[in-house]
């Protein structure tokens, strides 16, 4: 137990020392209007540098990440089939797929999968 406490304290002290060293070494940046604006041949930009972001694209990206994680969860189930009891494995797979399908149905019924409104 003493070794764990010593390791935690030493790692905390080391991380704090590195952060303080970085703060002391780093240059301070003074925020300036000219430096923070985009450069466009020395003139003020004609249009806004920030383009509007599509919320629909963001929702599709989040759904892709969710289903990507679900695939990562489902793929190991194939290899664990040999290691587990068949009934336990079947219940686990069925419950997992039901949760995924219920989530898909909810997203579909709420209109989250529509490209245009």
mmCIF file of N, CA and C in Angstrom, residues 10-103:
data_model
loop_
_atom_site.group_PDB
_atom_site.id
_atom_site.type_symbol
_atom_site.label_atom_id
_atom_site.label_comp_id
_atom_site.label_asym_id
_atom_site.label_seq_id
_atom_site.Cartn_x
_atom_site.Cartn_y
_atom_site.Cartn_z
ATOM 1 N N UNK A 10 4.491 10.841 -6.052
ATOM 2 C CA UNK A 10 5.591 11.213 -6.946
ATOM 3 C C UNK A 10 5.106 11.584 -8.338
ATOM 4 N N UNK A 11 4.144 10.845 -8.860
ATOM 5 C CA UNK A 11 3.638 11.183 -10.190
ATOM 6 C C UNK A 11 2.884 12.506 -10.175
ATOM 7 N N UNK A 12 2.149 12.788 -9.100
ATOM 8 C CA UNK A 12 1.460 14.074 -8.980
ATOM 9 C C UNK A 12 2.447 15.218 -8.881
ATOM 10 N N UNK A 13 3.490 15.046 -8.077
ATOM 11 C CA UNK A 13 4.511 16.089 -7.952
ATOM 12 C C UNK A 13 5.249 16.312 -9.269
ATOM 13 N N UNK A 14 5.565 15.241 -9.961
ATOM 14 C CA UNK A 14 6.268 15.359 -11.238
ATOM 15 C C UNK A 14 5.403 16.071 -12.274
ATOM 16 N N UNK A 15 4.124 15.711 -12.346
ATOM 17 C CA UNK A 15 3.226 16.370 -13.288
ATOM 18 C C UNK A 15 3.059 17.844 -12.950
ATOM 19 N N UNK A 16 2.940 18.171 -11.663
ATOM 20 C CA UNK A 16 2.813 19.573 -11.253
ATOM 21 C C UNK A 16 4.078 20.354 -11.576
ATOM 22 N N UNK A 17 5.237 19.755 -11.349
ATOM 23 C CA UNK A 17 6.501 20.427 -11.645
ATOM 24 C C UNK A 17 6.644 20.689 -13.142
ATOM 25 N N UNK A 18 6.255 19.736 -13.959
ATOM 26 C CA UNK A 18 6.350 19.923 -15.409
ATOM 27 C C UNK A 18 5.389 21.013 -15.870
ATOM 28 N N UNK A 19 4.169 21.045 -15.329
ATOM 29 C CA UNK A 19 3.215 22.092 -15.711
ATOM 30 C C UNK A 19 3.717 23.473 -15.298
ATOM 31 N N UNK A 20 4.274 23.600 -14.073
ATOM 32 C CA UNK A 20 4.793 24.899 -13.645
ATOM 33 C C UNK A 20 5.991 25.321 -14.485
ATOM 34 N N UNK A 21 6.842 24.382 -14.857
ATOM 35 C CA UNK A 21 7.985 24.682 -15.714
ATOM 36 C C UNK A 21 7.527 25.167 -17.086
ATOM 37 N N UNK A 22 6.490 24.547 -17.628
ATOM 38 C CA UNK A 22 5.956 24.980 -18.927
ATOM 39 C C UNK A 22 5.369 26.380 -18.848
ATOM 40 N N UNK A 23 4.694 26.694 -17.752
ATOM 41 C CA UNK A 23 4.117 28.028 -17.590
ATOM 42 C C UNK A 23 5.223 29.071 -17.490
ATOM 43 N N UNK A 24 6.298 28.747 -16.771
ATOM 44 C CA UNK A 24 7.387 29.712 -16.608
ATOM 45 C C UNK A 24 8.169 29.906 -17.903
ATOM 46 N N UNK A 25 8.346 28.855 -18.672
ATOM 47 C CA UNK A 25 9.150 28.931 -19.894
ATOM 48 C C UNK A 25 8.371 29.546 -21.049
ATOM 49 N N UNK A 26 7.081 29.276 -21.126
ATOM 50 C CA UNK A 26 6.300 29.712 -22.279
ATOM 51 C C UNK A 26 6.216 31.229 -22.335
ATOM 52 N N UNK A 27 6.109 31.715 -23.559
ATOM 53 C CA UNK A 27 5.975 33.153 -23.768
ATOM 54 C C UNK A 27 4.536 33.545 -23.488
ATOM 55 N N UNK A 28 4.366 34.731 -22.963
ATOM 56 C CA UNK A 28 3.008 35.221 -22.784
ATOM 57 C C UNK A 28 2.544 35.819 -24.098
ATOM 58 N N UNK A 29 1.343 35.487 -24.473
ATOM 59 C CA UNK A 29 0.809 35.986 -25.731
ATOM 60 C C UNK A 29 -0.183 37.094 -25.437
ATOM 61 N N UNK A 30 0.124 38.273 -25.925
ATOM 62 C CA UNK A 30 -0.818 39.381 -25.796
ATOM 63 C C UNK A 30 -1.799 39.298 -26.949
ATOM 64 N N UNK A 31 -3.069 39.294 -26.629
ATOM 65 C CA UNK A 31 -4.082 39.199 -27.652
ATOM 66 C C UNK A 31 -4.179 40.540 -28.386
ATOM 67 N N UNK A 32 -4.031 40.499 -29.689
ATOM 68 C CA UNK A 32 -4.077 41.695 -30.515
ATOM 69 C C UNK A 32 -5.094 41.465 -31.623
ATOM 70 N N UNK A 33 -5.849 42.500 -31.960
ATOM 71 C CA UNK A 33 -6.873 42.368 -32.984
ATOM 72 C C UNK A 33 -6.271 42.002 -34.325
ATOM 73 N N UNK A 34 -5.161 42.620 -34.655
ATOM 74 C CA UNK A 34 -4.537 42.368 -35.954
ATOM 75 C C UNK A 34 -3.928 40.967 -36.022
ATOM 76 N N UNK A 35 -3.376 40.522 -34.921
ATOM 77 C CA UNK A 35 -2.746 39.201 -34.924
ATOM 78 C C UNK A 35 -3.783 38.071 -34.912
ATOM 79 N N UNK A 36 -4.922 38.317 -34.282
ATOM 80 C CA UNK A 36 -5.916 37.258 -34.186
ATOM 81 C C UNK A 36 -6.841 37.207 -35.397
ATOM 82 N N UNK A 37 -6.818 38.220 -36.264
ATOM 83 C CA UNK A 37 -7.672 38.207 -37.450
ATOM 84 C C UNK A 37 -6.957 37.504 -38.594
ATOM 85 N N UNK A 38 -7.680 36.912 -39.516
ATOM 86 C CA UNK A 38 -7.047 36.220 -40.640
ATOM 87 C C UNK A 38 -6.380 37.224 -41.579
ATOM 88 N N UNK A 39 -5.252 36.829 -42.133
ATOM 89 C CA UNK A 39 -4.499 37.711 -43.023
ATOM 90 C C UNK A 39 -5.053 37.599 -44.440
ATOM 91 N N UNK A 40 -5.377 38.727 -45.011
ATOM 92 C CA UNK A 40 -5.893 38.741 -46.371
ATOM 93 C C UNK A 40 -5.244 39.908 -47.117
ATOM 94 N N UNK A 41 -3.985 39.752 -47.476
ATOM 95 C CA UNK A 41 -3.223 40.753 -48.239
ATOM 96 C C UNK A 41 -3.183 42.102 -47.535
ATOM 97 N N UNK A 42 -3.212 42.130 -46.222
ATOM 98 C CA UNK A 42 -3.115 43.379 -45.500
ATOM 99 C C UNK A 42 -4.424 44.114 -45.336
ATOM 100 N N UNK A 43 -5.503 43.635 -45.912
ATOM 101 C CA UNK A 43 -6.795 44.304 -45.811
ATOM 102 C C UNK A 43 -7.686 43.548 -44.828
ATOM 103 N N UNK A 44 -8.718 44.225 -44.369
ATOM 104 C CA UNK A 44 -9.715 43.544 -43.537
ATOM 105 C C UNK A 44 -10.440 42.509 -44.390
ATOM 106 N N UNK A 45 -10.730 41.339 -43.851
ATOM 107 C CA UNK A 45 -11.416 40.319 -44.647
ATOM 108 C C UNK A 45 -12.817 40.777 -45.051
ATOM 109 N N UNK A 46 -13.215 40.404 -46.264
ATOM 110 C CA UNK A 46 -14.523 40.810 -46.773
ATOM 111 C C UNK A 46 -15.650 39.966 -46.193
ATOM 112 N N UNK A 47 -15.362 38.725 -45.923
ATOM 113 C CA UNK A 47 -16.383 37.839 -45.360
ATOM 114 C C UNK A 47 -15.917 37.358 -43.999
ATOM 115 N N UNK A 48 -16.829 36.769 -43.274
ATOM 116 C CA UNK A 48 -16.480 36.246 -41.956
ATOM 117 C C UNK A 48 -15.574 35.017 -42.104
ATOM 118 N N UNK A 49 -14.535 34.916 -41.288
ATOM 119 C CA UNK A 49 -13.640 33.758 -41.398
ATOM 120 C C UNK A 49 -14.270 32.467 -40.889
ATOM 121 N N UNK A 50 -15.305 32.576 -40.096
ATOM 122 C CA UNK A 50 -15.973 31.401 -39.549
ATOM 123 C C UNK A 50 -17.160 31.040 -40.429
ATOM 124 N N UNK A 51 -17.076 29.894 -41.029
ATOM 125 C CA UNK A 51 -18.182 29.428 -41.857
ATOM 126 C C UNK A 51 -19.254 28.796 -40.974
ATOM 127 N N UNK A 52 -20.512 28.930 -41.337
ATOM 128 C CA UNK A 52 -21.560 28.296 -40.519
ATOM 129 C C UNK A 52 -21.420 26.774 -40.571
ATOM 130 N N UNK A 53 -21.649 26.158 -39.439
ATOM 131 C CA UNK A 53 -21.481 24.718 -39.318
ATOM 132 C C UNK A 53 -22.849 24.060 -39.354
ATOM 133 N N UNK A 54 -22.961 23.035 -40.161
ATOM 134 C CA UNK A 54 -24.234 22.342 -40.307
ATOM 135 C C UNK A 54 -24.474 21.428 -39.107
ATOM 136 N N UNK A 55 -25.575 21.651 -38.425
ATOM 137 C CA UNK A 55 -25.932 20.820 -37.281
ATOM 138 C C UNK A 55 -26.290 19.405 -37.720
ATOM 139 N N UNK A 56 -26.861 19.262 -38.906
ATOM 140 C CA UNK A 56 -27.199 17.930 -39.425
ATOM 141 C C UNK A 56 -25.943 17.104 -39.653
ATOM 142 N N UNK A 57 -24.884 17.753 -40.175
ATOM 143 C CA UNK A 57 -23.620 17.037 -40.360
ATOM 144 C C UNK A 57 -23.069 16.578 -39.019
ATOM 145 N N UNK A 58 -23.169 17.437 -38.009
ATOM 146 C CA UNK A 58 -22.692 17.076 -36.677
ATOM 147 C C UNK A 58 -23.455 15.874 -36.132
ATOM 148 N N UNK A 59 -24.791 15.855 -36.297
ATOM 149 C CA UNK A 59 -25.588 14.729 -35.806
ATOM 150 C C UNK A 59 -25.225 13.431 -36.524
ATOM 151 N N UNK A 60 -25.019 13.516 -37.843
ATOM 152 C CA UNK A 60 -24.626 12.320 -38.588
ATOM 153 C C UNK A 60 -23.248 11.839 -38.133
ATOM 154 N N UNK A 61 -22.336 12.771 -37.860
ATOM 155 C CA UNK A 61 -21.005 12.384 -37.378
ATOM 156 C C UNK A 61 -21.087 11.695 -36.016
ATOM 157 N N UNK A 62 -21.934 12.206 -35.138
ATOM 158 C CA UNK A 62 -22.099 11.581 -33.817
ATOM 159 C C UNK A 62 -22.714 10.198 -33.960
ATOM 160 N N UNK A 63 -23.716 10.062 -34.834
ATOM 161 C CA UNK A 63 -24.328 8.746 -35.054
ATOM 162 C C UNK A 63 -23.304 7.765 -35.621
ATOM 163 N N UNK A 64 -22.452 8.248 -36.530
ATOM 164 C CA UNK A 64 -21.406 7.376 -37.074
ATOM 165 C C UNK A 64 -20.480 6.895 -35.967
ATOM 166 N N UNK A 65 -20.085 7.793 -35.072
ATOM 167 C CA UNK A 65 -19.205 7.389 -33.976
ATOM 168 C C UNK A 65 -19.876 6.375 -33.061
ATOM 169 N N UNK A 66 -21.158 6.583 -32.795
ATOM 170 C CA UNK A 66 -21.884 5.640 -31.931
ATOM 171 C C UNK A 66 -21.929 4.257 -32.573
ATOM 172 N N UNK A 67 -22.285 4.199 -33.856
ATOM 173 C CA UNK A 67 -22.363 2.899 -34.507
ATOM 174 C C UNK A 67 -20.981 2.284 -34.712
ATOM 175 N N UNK A 68 -19.960 3.108 -34.855
ATOM 176 C CA UNK A 68 -18.599 2.587 -34.964
ATOM 177 C C UNK A 68 -18.195 1.917 -33.655
ATOM 178 N N UNK A 69 -18.539 2.521 -32.546
ATOM 179 C CA UNK A 69 -18.243 1.923 -31.238
ATOM 180 C C UNK A 69 -19.049 0.639 -31.050
ATOM 181 N N UNK A 70 -20.274 0.635 -31.540
ATOM 182 C CA UNK A 70 -21.086 -0.580 -31.429
ATOM 183 C C UNK A 70 -20.474 -1.729 -32.220
ATOM 184 N N UNK A 71 -19.910 -1.429 -33.376
ATOM 185 C CA UNK A 71 -19.243 -2.475 -34.164
ATOM 186 C C UNK A 71 -18.038 -3.008 -33.402
ATOM 187 N N UNK A 72 -17.305 -2.116 -32.741
ATOM 188 C CA UNK A 72 -16.143 -2.547 -31.950
ATOM 189 C C UNK A 72 -16.592 -3.435 -30.794
ATOM 190 N N UNK A 73 -17.767 -3.195 -30.273
ATOM 191 C CA UNK A 73 -18.291 -4.044 -29.190
ATOM 192 C C UNK A 73 -18.790 -5.384 -29.729
ATOM 193 N N UNK A 74 -19.400 -5.378 -30.916
ATOM 194 C CA UNK A 74 -19.988 -6.600 -31.465
ATOM 195 C C UNK A 74 -18.927 -7.571 -31.997
ATOM 196 N N UNK A 75 -17.886 -7.079 -32.637
ATOM 197 C CA UNK A 75 -16.900 -7.967 -33.256
ATOM 198 C C UNK A 75 -16.239 -8.954 -32.285
ATOM 199 N N UNK A 76 -15.852 -8.557 -31.082
ATOM 200 C CA UNK A 76 -15.269 -9.561 -30.167
ATOM 201 C C UNK A 76 -16.249 -10.635 -29.721
ATOM 202 N N UNK A 77 -17.541 -10.408 -29.894
ATOM 203 C CA UNK A 77 -18.522 -11.419 -29.486
ATOM 204 C C UNK A 77 -18.363 -12.699 -30.296
ATOM 205 N N UNK A 78 -17.870 -12.581 -31.509
ATOM 206 C CA UNK A 78 -17.678 -13.754 -32.345
ATOM 207 C C UNK A 78 -16.582 -14.637 -31.771
ATOM 208 N N UNK A 79 -15.495 -14.019 -31.314
ATOM 209 C CA UNK A 79 -14.392 -14.820 -30.769
ATOM 210 C C UNK A 79 -14.706 -15.367 -29.385
ATOM 211 N N UNK A 80 -15.572 -14.680 -28.623
ATOM 212 C CA UNK A 80 -15.910 -15.177 -27.281
ATOM 213 C C UNK A 80 -16.943 -16.285 -27.308
ATOM 214 N N UNK A 81 -17.502 -16.561 -28.475
ATOM 215 C CA UNK A 81 -18.513 -17.606 -28.565
ATOM 216 C C UNK A 81 -17.933 -18.960 -28.173
ATOM 217 N N UNK A 82 -16.679 -19.210 -28.488
ATOM 218 C CA UNK A 82 -16.062 -20.493 -28.158
ATOM 219 C C UNK A 82 -15.709 -20.596 -26.679
ATOM 220 N N UNK A 83 -15.528 -19.437 -26.028
ATOM 221 C CA UNK A 83 -15.075 -19.445 -24.639
ATOM 222 C C UNK A 83 -16.218 -19.489 -23.631
ATOM 223 N N UNK A 84 -17.395 -19.042 -24.017
ATOM 224 C CA UNK A 84 -18.519 -18.925 -23.078
ATOM 225 C C UNK A 84 -19.536 -20.040 -23.276
ATOM 226 N N UNK A 85 -20.421 -20.126 -22.331
ATOM 227 C CA UNK A 85 -21.564 -21.010 -22.414
ATOM 228 C C UNK A 85 -22.466 -20.485 -23.529
ATOM 229 N N UNK A 86 -23.037 -21.374 -24.340
ATOM 230 C CA UNK A 86 -23.847 -20.937 -25.477
ATOM 231 C C UNK A 86 -25.058 -20.119 -25.049
ATOM 232 N N UNK A 87 -25.708 -20.493 -23.972
ATOM 233 C CA UNK A 87 -26.891 -19.762 -23.528
ATOM 234 C C UNK A 87 -26.519 -18.370 -23.038
ATOM 235 N N UNK A 88 -25.455 -18.262 -22.262
ATOM 236 C CA UNK A 88 -24.999 -16.963 -21.771
ATOM 237 C C UNK A 88 -24.601 -16.066 -22.927
ATOM 238 N N UNK A 89 -23.881 -16.630 -23.890
ATOM 239 C CA UNK A 89 -23.446 -15.852 -25.061
ATOM 240 C C UNK A 89 -24.653 -15.381 -25.867
ATOM 241 N N UNK A 90 -25.624 -16.238 -26.041
ATOM 242 C CA UNK A 90 -26.808 -15.880 -26.825
ATOM 243 C C UNK A 90 -27.607 -14.776 -26.131
ATOM 244 N N UNK A 91 -27.749 -14.841 -24.830
ATOM 245 C CA UNK A 91 -28.465 -13.799 -24.090
ATOM 246 C C UNK A 91 -27.720 -12.470 -24.197
ATOM 247 N N UNK A 92 -26.404 -12.494 -24.053
ATOM 248 C CA UNK A 92 -25.602 -11.272 -24.147
ATOM 249 C C UNK A 92 -25.726 -10.642 -25.516
ATOM 250 N N UNK A 93 -25.598 -11.440 -26.563
ATOM 251 C CA UNK A 93 -25.699 -10.924 -27.927
ATOM 252 C C UNK A 93 -27.095 -10.381 -28.198
ATOM 253 N N UNK A 94 -28.115 -11.104 -27.758
ATOM 254 C CA UNK A 94 -29.490 -10.662 -27.991
ATOM 255 C C UNK A 94 -29.769 -9.339 -27.284
ATOM 256 N N UNK A 95 -29.357 -9.218 -26.026
ATOM 257 C CA UNK A 95 -29.581 -7.973 -25.287
ATOM 258 C C UNK A 95 -28.820 -6.823 -25.942
ATOM 259 N N UNK A 96 -27.574 -7.055 -26.354
ATOM 260 C CA UNK A 96 -26.784 -6.004 -26.997
ATOM 261 C C UNK A 96 -27.429 -5.549 -28.300
ATOM 262 N N UNK A 97 -27.842 -6.496 -29.120
ATOM 263 C CA UNK A 97 -28.464 -6.130 -30.392
ATOM 264 C C UNK A 97 -29.819 -5.463 -30.187
ATOM 265 N N UNK A 98 -30.562 -5.870 -29.170
ATOM 266 C CA UNK A 98 -31.843 -5.221 -28.895
ATOM 267 C C UNK A 98 -31.643 -3.761 -28.468
ATOM 268 N N UNK A 99 -30.630 -3.503 -27.653
ATOM 269 C CA UNK A 99 -30.337 -2.127 -27.247
ATOM 270 C C UNK A 99 -29.970 -1.287 -28.465
ATOM 271 N N UNK A 100 -29.148 -1.848 -29.349
ATOM 272 C CA UNK A 100 -28.751 -1.126 -30.563
ATOM 273 C C UNK A 100 -29.962 -0.867 -31.454
ATOM 274 N N UNK A 101 -30.802 -1.876 -31.633
ATOM 275 C CA UNK A 101 -31.979 -1.707 -32.495
ATOM 276 C C UNK A 101 -33.005 -0.745 -31.897
ATOM 277 N N UNK A 102 -33.166 -0.757 -30.582
ATOM 278 C CA UNK A 102 -34.075 0.196 -29.936
ATOM 279 C C UNK A 102 -33.542 1.620 -30.105
ATOM 280 N N UNK A 103 -32.232 1.797 -29.972
ATOM 281 C CA UNK A 103 -31.634 3.112 -30.195
ATOM 282 C C UNK A 103 -31.802 3.577 -31.631
#
